[in-house]
mmCIF file of C-alpha atoms in Angstrom:
data_model
loop_
_atom_site.group_PDB
_atom_site.id
_atom_site.type_symbol
_atom_site.label_atom_id
_atom_site.label_comp_id
_atom_site.label_asym_id
_atom_site.label_seq_id
_atom_site.Cartn_x
_atom_site.Cartn_y
_atom_site.Cartn_z
ATOM 1 C CA MET U 1381 16.497 -1.398 26.996
ATOM 2 C CA LYS U 1382 13.575 1.327 26.387
ATOM 3 C CA ILE U 1383 10.618 -0.411 26.366
ATOM 4 C CA SER U 1384 6.824 0.802 25.785
ATOM 5 C CA ILE U 1385 4.138 -1.083 27.746
ATOM 6 C CA THR U 1386 0.565 -0.861 26.438
ATOM 7 C CA GLY U 1387 -2.147 -2.208 29.480
ATOM 8 C CA ILE U 1388 0.523 -1.171 32.092
ATOM 9 C CA SER U 1389 -1.950 -0.238 34.704
ATOM 10 C CA GLY U 1390 -3.604 -3.484 34.274
ATOM 11 C CA TYR U 1391 -3.006 -6.658 36.826
ATOM 12 C CA LEU U 1392 -0.610 -8.361 34.506
ATOM 13 C CA GLY U 1393 1.056 -5.229 33.012
ATOM 14 C CA LYS U 1394 1.749 -3.392 36.307
ATOM 15 C CA LYS U 1395 4.108 -7.031 37.435
ATOM 16 C CA ILE U 1396 5.514 -7.160 33.821
ATOM 17 C CA GLY U 1397 6.739 -3.583 34.147
ATOM 18 C CA GLU U 1398 8.213 -3.701 37.434
ATOM 19 C CA GLU U 1399 10.541 -6.688 36.434
ATOM 20 C CA LEU U 1400 11.710 -5.155 33.656
ATOM 21 C CA LYS U 1401 12.629 -1.755 36.034
ATOM 22 C CA LYS U 1402 14.211 -4.483 38.214
ATOM 23 C CA ARG U 1403 16.482 -6.055 35.650
ATOM 24 C CA GLY U 1404 17.616 -1.924 34.277
ATOM 25 C CA HIS U 1405 15.301 -1.706 31.710
ATOM 26 C CA GLU U 1406 13.776 1.905 31.238
ATOM 27 C CA VAL U 1407 9.809 1.032 30.965
ATOM 28 C CA LEU U 1408 7.511 3.262 29.424
ATOM 29 C CA GLY U 1409 3.234 3.044 29.521
ATOM 30 C CA ILE U 1410 1.464 3.915 26.545
ATOM 31 C CA GLU U 1411 -1.520 5.601 27.653
ATOM 32 C CA ARG U 1412 -4.965 4.465 26.327
ATOM 33 C CA LYS U 1413 -6.087 8.469 25.117
ATOM 34 C CA LEU U 1414 -2.466 8.085 22.959
ATOM 35 C CA ILE U 1415 -3.801 5.023 21.737
ATOM 36 C CA TYR U 1416 -7.280 6.118 20.455
ATOM 37 C CA GLY U 1417 -5.737 9.888 19.760
ATOM 38 C CA SER U 1418 -3.779 11.313 16.305
ATOM 39 C CA LEU U 1419 -1.954 8.899 14.674
ATOM 40 C CA ALA U 1420 1.890 11.018 14.347
ATOM 41 C CA THR U 1421 1.091 11.715 18.270
ATOM 42 C CA LEU U 1422 0.604 8.042 19.005
ATOM 43 C CA SER U 1423 4.514 7.727 16.204
ATOM 44 C CA LYS U 1424 5.968 9.954 18.026
ATOM 45 C CA GLU U 1425 5.645 8.457 21.764
ATOM 46 C CA ILE U 1426 7.207 5.037 20.182
ATOM 47 C CA ASP U 1427 9.579 6.742 18.292
ATOM 48 C CA GLY U 1428 13.199 4.977 19.371
ATOM 49 C CA THR U 1429 11.785 2.046 21.306
ATOM 50 C CA GLU U 1430 13.284 -0.712 21.181
ATOM 51 C CA VAL U 1431 10.339 -3.263 22.513
ATOM 52 C CA ILE U 1432 6.674 -2.918 22.939
ATOM 53 C CA ILE U 1433 4.828 -4.913 24.878
ATOM 54 C CA ASN U 1434 0.757 -4.558 23.741
ATOM 55 C CA LEU U 1435 -1.356 -5.951 26.941
ATOM 56 C CA ALA U 1436 -4.570 -3.888 26.519
ATOM 57 C CA GLY U 1437 -7.853 -5.225 26.252
ATOM 58 C CA ALA U 1438 -11.385 -4.863 28.345
ATOM 59 C CA PRO U 1439 -12.218 -8.197 30.747
ATOM 60 C CA ILE U 1440 -13.725 -10.818 28.457
ATOM 61 C CA LEU U 1441 -15.652 -12.558 31.976
ATOM 62 C CA GLN U 1442 -18.364 -10.254 32.081
ATOM 63 C CA ARG U 1443 -22.254 -10.214 30.667
ATOM 64 C CA TRP U 1444 -21.794 -9.692 26.718
ATOM 65 C CA THR U 1445 -24.185 -6.935 26.220
ATOM 66 C CA GLU U 1446 -23.204 -5.475 22.314
ATOM 67 C CA ARG U 1447 -21.314 -2.826 24.486
ATOM 68 C CA ASN U 1448 -19.919 -4.587 26.337
ATOM 69 C CA LYS U 1449 -18.505 -6.302 22.711
ATOM 70 C CA ARG U 1450 -17.442 -3.441 21.578
ATOM 71 C CA LEU U 1451 -15.568 -2.831 24.020
ATOM 72 C CA ILE U 1452 -13.684 -6.253 24.516
ATOM 73 C CA HIS U 1453 -13.272 -6.124 20.772
ATOM 74 C CA GLU U 1454 -11.952 -2.364 20.105
ATOM 75 C CA SER U 1455 -9.831 -2.564 23.444
ATOM 76 C CA ARG U 1456 -7.622 -5.380 21.839
ATOM 77 C CA VAL U 1457 -7.929 -4.532 18.354
ATOM 78 C CA ARG U 1458 -8.330 -1.156 17.263
ATOM 79 C CA THR U 1459 -5.498 -0.350 19.799
ATOM 80 C CA THR U 1460 -3.385 -3.727 18.405
ATOM 81 C CA ARG U 1461 -4.110 -1.591 14.512
ATOM 82 C CA ASN U 1462 -3.335 2.005 15.829
ATOM 83 C CA LEU U 1463 0.057 0.376 17.537
ATOM 84 C CA VAL U 1464 0.889 -1.078 14.091
ATOM 85 C CA LYS U 1465 0.215 1.777 11.996
ATOM 86 C CA ALA U 1466 1.826 4.002 13.849
ATOM 87 C CA ILE U 1467 5.339 1.860 13.413
ATOM 88 C CA GLN U 1468 4.699 1.863 10.048
ATOM 89 C CA THR U 1469 5.261 5.683 10.087
ATOM 90 C CA LEU U 1470 8.387 5.226 11.257
ATOM 91 C CA PRO U 1471 11.906 5.433 9.462
ATOM 92 C CA GLN U 1472 13.086 1.811 10.214
ATOM 93 C CA ASP U 1473 16.131 3.099 12.597
ATOM 94 C CA LYS U 1474 12.975 4.247 14.390
ATOM 95 C CA GLN U 1475 10.726 1.367 14.715
ATOM 96 C CA PRO U 1476 11.075 -1.034 17.415
ATOM 97 C CA LYS U 1477 13.068 -4.340 16.926
ATOM 98 C CA LYS U 1478 10.131 -6.525 18.196
ATOM 99 C CA PHE U 1479 6.593 -6.377 19.079
ATOM 100 C CA ILE U 1480 5.210 -8.451 21.938
ATOM 101 C CA SER U 1481 0.791 -8.903 21.761
ATOM 102 C CA ALA U 1482 -0.776 -10.816 24.447
ATOM 103 C CA SER U 1483 -3.643 -13.026 22.956
ATOM 104 C CA ALA U 1484 -5.926 -15.866 25.028
ATOM 105 C CA THR U 1485 -5.875 -19.454 24.225
ATOM 106 C CA GLY U 1486 -9.544 -19.061 23.677
ATOM 107 C CA ILE U 1487 -9.019 -18.824 19.788
ATOM 108 C CA TYR U 1488 -8.635 -22.073 20.423
ATOM 109 C CA LYS U 1489 -12.106 -24.391 19.779
ATOM 110 C CA SER U 1490 -13.494 -26.619 22.677
ATOM 111 C CA GLY U 1491 -13.555 -30.511 22.707
ATOM 112 C CA PHE U 1492 -10.645 -30.632 20.878
ATOM 113 C CA PRO U 1493 -6.571 -30.930 21.945
ATOM 114 C CA HIS U 1494 -4.147 -28.068 20.204
ATOM 115 C CA ASN U 1495 -0.495 -26.825 20.114
ATOM 116 C CA GLU U 1496 0.235 -23.352 18.969
ATOM 117 C CA ASN U 1497 0.103 -25.604 15.089
ATOM 118 C CA SER U 1498 -3.584 -26.181 15.244
ATOM 119 C CA SER U 1499 -6.364 -24.798 13.128
ATOM 120 C CA GLY U 1500 -8.497 -25.159 15.089
ATOM 121 C CA PHE U 1501 -10.207 -22.483 15.811
ATOM 122 C CA ASP U 1502 -13.510 -21.221 18.019
ATOM 123 C CA GLU U 1503 -16.209 -20.153 15.837
ATOM 124 C CA GLY U 1504 -17.948 -17.651 18.767
ATOM 125 C CA PHE U 1505 -17.633 -14.309 19.623
ATOM 126 C CA VAL U 1506 -14.065 -14.474 21.695
ATOM 127 C CA GLY U 1507 -12.621 -17.049 18.851
ATOM 128 C CA ASN U 1508 -13.349 -14.287 16.503
ATOM 129 C CA VAL U 1509 -12.162 -11.542 18.954
ATOM 130 C CA VAL U 1510 -9.216 -13.479 19.683
ATOM 131 C CA GLN U 1511 -8.488 -14.186 15.892
ATOM 132 C CA ASP U 1512 -8.643 -10.314 14.545
ATOM 133 C CA TRP U 1513 -6.357 -9.416 17.382
ATOM 134 C CA GLU U 1514 -3.941 -11.712 15.913
ATOM 135 C CA LYS U 1515 -4.297 -10.951 12.700
ATOM 136 C CA ALA U 1516 -3.735 -6.862 13.883
ATOM 137 C CA THR U 1517 -0.335 -7.961 13.775
ATOM 138 C CA SER U 1518 0.378 -9.089 10.244
ATOM 139 C CA GLY U 1519 1.185 -5.410 9.100
ATOM 140 C CA LEU U 1520 4.020 -5.252 11.322
ATOM 141 C CA PRO U 1521 6.839 -4.335 8.676
ATOM 142 C CA ALA U 1522 9.391 -7.480 7.892
ATOM 143 C CA SER U 1523 12.071 -6.010 9.850
ATOM 144 C CA VAL U 1524 10.476 -5.706 13.885
ATOM 145 C CA GLN U 1525 10.010 -9.435 15.292
ATOM 146 C CA LYS U 1526 6.858 -10.567 16.713
ATOM 147 C CA ASN U 1527 6.171 -12.770 19.576
ATOM 148 C CA ILE U 1528 2.458 -13.813 20.338
ATOM 149 C CA PHE U 1529 1.579 -15.183 23.841
ATOM 150 C CA ARG U 1530 -2.124 -17.070 24.095
ATOM 151 C CA ILE U 1531 -2.587 -16.842 27.822
ATOM 152 C CA GLY U 1532 -4.608 -19.119 29.500
ATOM 153 C CA LEU U 1533 -6.614 -19.012 32.698
ATOM 154 C CA VAL U 1534 -3.391 -16.642 35.284
ATOM 155 C CA LEU U 1535 -3.403 -17.872 38.055
ATOM 156 C CA GLY U 1536 -1.614 -16.052 41.056
ATOM 157 C CA LYS U 1537 -1.938 -14.143 44.788
ATOM 158 C CA GLU U 1538 -3.740 -11.225 42.865
ATOM 159 C CA ALA U 1539 -5.332 -12.588 40.084
ATOM 160 C CA LYS U 1540 -8.947 -12.549 40.181
ATOM 161 C CA THR U 1541 -9.621 -16.474 39.670
ATOM 162 C CA ILE U 1542 -7.939 -16.793 42.567
ATOM 163 C CA THR U 1543 -9.211 -14.079 44.803
ATOM 164 C CA ASN U 1544 -12.689 -14.578 44.116
ATOM 165 C CA MET U 1545 -12.560 -18.202 44.945
ATOM 166 C CA LEU U 1546 -10.877 -18.490 47.972
ATOM 167 C CA LEU U 1547 -13.796 -17.088 50.291
ATOM 168 C CA PRO U 1548 -16.495 -19.539 49.185
ATOM 169 C CA PHE U 1549 -13.521 -22.171 49.105
ATOM 170 C CA LYS U 1550 -12.313 -21.748 52.562
ATOM 171 C CA LEU U 1551 -15.793 -21.590 53.684
ATOM 172 C CA GLY U 1552 -16.044 -25.408 52.446
ATOM 173 C CA LEU U 1553 -18.113 -23.986 49.534
ATOM 174 C CA GLY U 1554 -15.657 -24.578 47.172
ATOM 175 C CA ALA U 1555 -17.351 -25.880 43.999
ATOM 176 C CA THR U 1556 -16.344 -27.419 39.967
ATOM 177 C CA LEU U 1557 -18.634 -25.368 37.466
ATOM 178 C CA GLY U 1558 -20.867 -27.201 35.049
ATOM 179 C CA ASN U 1559 -19.914 -31.195 34.689
ATOM 180 C CA GLY U 1560 -16.183 -30.346 35.930
ATOM 181 C CA LYS U 1561 -15.198 -32.298 32.740
ATOM 182 C CA GLN U 1562 -13.689 -29.130 31.110
ATOM 183 C CA PRO U 1563 -9.967 -28.480 30.605
ATOM 184 C CA PHE U 1564 -8.766 -25.875 32.839
ATOM 185 C CA PRO U 1565 -5.429 -24.581 31.394
ATOM 186 C CA PHE U 1566 -3.728 -22.595 33.436
ATOM 187 C CA ILE U 1567 -0.310 -20.913 34.235
ATOM 188 C CA HIS U 1568 1.249 -19.197 37.100
ATOM 189 C CA GLU U 1569 1.517 -15.313 36.718
ATOM 190 C CA LYS U 1570 4.980 -15.684 37.618
ATOM 191 C CA ASP U 1571 5.375 -17.917 34.347
ATOM 192 C CA VAL U 1572 3.979 -15.402 32.356
ATOM 193 C CA VAL U 1573 6.417 -12.275 33.521
ATOM 194 C CA ARG U 1574 8.672 -15.352 33.473
ATOM 195 C CA ALA U 1575 7.909 -15.314 29.912
ATOM 196 C CA PHE U 1576 7.593 -11.837 28.699
ATOM 197 C CA ILE U 1577 11.163 -10.961 30.085
ATOM 198 C CA TRP U 1578 12.546 -14.524 28.138
ATOM 199 C CA ALA U 1579 11.003 -12.756 24.927
ATOM 200 C CA THR U 1580 11.464 -9.245 25.795
ATOM 201 C CA GLU U 1581 15.309 -9.903 26.465
ATOM 202 C CA ASP U 1582 15.754 -12.145 23.465
ATOM 203 C CA LEU U 1583 15.588 -11.221 19.684
ATOM 204 C CA ASN U 1584 15.349 -14.852 18.686
ATOM 205 C CA LYS U 1585 12.532 -15.804 20.008
ATOM 206 C CA ASN U 1586 9.994 -15.246 17.665
ATOM 207 C CA GLY U 1587 6.835 -16.605 17.278
ATOM 208 C CA THR U 1588 3.601 -17.911 18.702
ATOM 209 C CA PHE U 1589 3.259 -19.679 22.516
ATOM 210 C CA ASN U 1590 0.563 -21.008 24.554
ATOM 211 C CA LEU U 1591 1.327 -19.365 27.564
ATOM 212 C CA VAL U 1592 -0.167 -22.561 29.544
ATOM 213 C CA ALA U 1593 1.506 -24.535 32.003
ATOM 214 C CA PRO U 1594 2.595 -28.246 31.215
ATOM 215 C CA GLU U 1595 0.047 -29.857 32.993
ATOM 216 C CA ASN U 1596 -3.479 -30.834 31.964
ATOM 217 C CA ILE U 1597 -6.489 -30.518 34.494
ATOM 218 C CA SER U 1598 -9.936 -29.778 34.493
ATOM 219 C CA ASN U 1599 -12.667 -27.668 36.503
ATOM 220 C CA LYS U 1600 -12.897 -30.387 38.478
ATOM 221 C CA GLU U 1601 -9.150 -31.258 39.107
ATOM 222 C CA PHE U 1602 -8.761 -27.886 39.986
ATOM 223 C CA THR U 1603 -11.832 -27.406 42.402
ATOM 224 C CA LYS U 1604 -10.241 -30.590 44.102
ATOM 225 C CA ALA U 1605 -6.972 -29.224 44.330
ATOM 226 C CA LEU U 1606 -7.217 -26.506 45.584
ATOM 227 C CA ALA U 1607 -9.634 -27.699 48.146
ATOM 228 C CA LYS U 1608 -7.435 -30.063 49.582
ATOM 229 C CA ALA U 1609 -5.037 -27.424 49.603
ATOM 230 C CA LEU U 1610 -6.917 -25.064 51.812
ATOM 231 C CA ASN U 1611 -7.801 -28.259 53.716
ATOM 232 C CA ARG U 1612 -11.413 -27.249 52.904
ATOM 233 C CA PRO U 1613 -14.205 -30.176 51.503
ATOM 234 C CA ALA U 1614 -15.726 -29.211 47.714
ATOM 235 C CA LEU U 1615 -18.975 -31.133 47.248
ATOM 236 C CA PHE U 1616 -20.811 -28.910 45.266
ATOM 237 C CA SER U 1617 -21.103 -28.123 41.670
ATOM 238 C CA ILE U 1618 -22.794 -24.926 40.167
ATOM 239 C CA PRO U 1619 -25.115 -26.286 37.041
ATOM 240 C CA GLU U 1620 -23.966 -24.446 34.408
ATOM 241 C CA PHE U 1621 -27.698 -22.964 33.848
ATOM 242 C CA ILE U 1622 -26.715 -20.883 37.072
ATOM 243 C CA LEU U 1623 -23.927 -19.380 35.313
ATOM 244 C CA LYS U 1624 -26.071 -19.116 32.484
ATOM 245 C CA MET U 1625 -28.472 -16.982 34.573
ATOM 246 C CA VAL U 1626 -25.386 -14.591 36.135
ATOM 247 C CA LEU U 1627 -23.170 -14.565 32.846
ATOM 248 C CA GLY U 1628 -25.423 -14.928 30.132
ATOM 249 C CA GLU U 1629 -23.747 -15.899 27.301
ATOM 250 C CA ALA U 1630 -20.173 -15.262 28.679
ATOM 251 C CA ALA U 1631 -20.779 -18.359 30.146
ATOM 252 C CA VAL U 1632 -19.251 -20.529 28.021
ATOM 253 C CA LEU U 1633 -15.878 -19.089 29.610
ATOM 254 C CA LEU U 1634 -16.584 -21.184 32.429
ATOM 255 C CA THR U 1635 -18.197 -24.312 30.782
ATOM 256 C CA GLU U 1636 -16.138 -25.064 27.774
ATOM 257 C CA SER U 1637 -12.545 -25.191 27.552
ATOM 258 C CA PRO U 1638 -10.009 -26.924 25.245
ATOM 259 C CA GLU U 1639 -7.150 -28.160 25.968
ATOM 260 C CA ILE U 1640 -3.589 -26.901 25.339
ATOM 261 C CA GLU U 1641 -0.122 -27.630 25.308
ATOM 262 C CA PRO U 1642 2.914 -24.962 25.335
ATOM 263 C CA ARG U 1643 4.600 -27.038 22.583
ATOM 264 C CA ASN U 1644 6.122 -24.041 21.430
ATOM 265 C CA LEU U 1645 7.848 -22.709 24.622
ATOM 266 C CA ILE U 1646 9.003 -26.050 25.888
ATOM 267 C CA ALA U 1647 10.883 -27.014 22.343
ATOM 268 C CA ASN U 1648 12.454 -23.745 22.745
ATOM 269 C CA GLY U 1649 13.456 -24.056 25.666
ATOM 270 C CA PHE U 1650 12.031 -22.286 28.414
ATOM 271 C CA GLN U 1651 11.416 -23.013 32.063
ATOM 272 C CA PHE U 1652 8.503 -23.849 33.739
ATOM 273 C CA GLU U 1653 9.115 -22.239 37.455
ATOM 274 C CA PHE U 1654 5.561 -24.118 38.231
ATOM 275 C CA PRO U 1655 4.420 -26.767 36.038
ATOM 276 C CA CYS U 1656 2.338 -28.498 38.331
ATOM 277 C CA ILE U 1657 -1.286 -27.163 39.755
ATOM 278 C CA LYS U 1658 0.390 -28.712 42.806
ATOM 279 C CA GLU U 1659 3.393 -26.137 43.143
ATOM 280 C CA ALA U 1660 1.757 -23.244 41.742
ATOM 281 C CA LEU U 1661 -1.146 -23.235 44.645
ATOM 282 C CA VAL U 1662 1.426 -23.992 47.370
ATOM 283 C CA GLU U 1663 3.662 -20.701 46.057
ATOM 284 C CA ILE U 1664 0.328 -18.436 45.876
ATOM 285 C CA LEU U 1665 -1.443 -20.060 49.215
ATOM 286 C CA LYS U 1666 1.203 -19.795 51.903
ATOM 287 C CA THR U 1667 1.325 -15.778 52.183
ATOM 288 C CA LYS U 1668 -2.513 -16.429 51.962
ATOM 289 C CA THR U 1669 -3.630 -18.893 54.230
ATOM 290 C CA SER U 1670 -2.431 -21.394 56.125
ATOM 291 C CA ALA U 1671 -2.144 -23.546 53.046
ATOM 292 C CA ARG U 1672 -0.670 -27.074 52.889
ATOM 293 C CA VAL U 1673 0.924 -29.340 50.686
ATOM 294 C CA ILE U 1674 -0.667 -31.311 48.106
#
């Protein structure tokens, strides 16, 4: 199949694109200048594409200055709207068969359990961005099938969630964030890639999916698991006020989180390779350090 990807130069975009190529698909990247350029040029670029995978979006974990807030919002919402508008201009036989868009678990309100049927959405900055992001797909023609993946905290050898933590944890300086009770809805990068491949190659897999592992753990439990895998202590905690000094409003991303169930993925037969934090960390650390089985 001919597949076009926004955000193909990003962390997940590279991995998904590489795997699709290995499976024999023709993979093209949609450049940012095309997305923000003329509608006619963008329409021509996606003409005949069978699947569009939308991964574009500026990092959310940064200080939320007004400029950064606009960037976080526009890089997701404007990108998606422009893609949808371009699809609308194409004759039906030239439109993609499927549109797959990344989303985020930040759509859900913290402090409550959620599955895909939940309507308890967050009313803060992130929740509003993600809701606008998903609403931007509503204009897709009825003939175009749609997947939305609400992605959790991605763990992998190159994921910042891991790479930013390894050195302090190796030095025995690992720490829980805040009180550590907040849920830690993780997903291994390989399961992210597998889910996108699964949705791309099976046009019958439609709808919204929470892309998180089945195991529910807290930040404190993740901290203990990572420290144990590295055979190091993790005796510290970073108070919420310190996180706020560093990140400002964005500290809420580290101190609050919803509990999430991947109900629709399981119901549709998706098989997780790494359903538990134990297996995920062992795989991630086996080539980075001398991790031991936990």
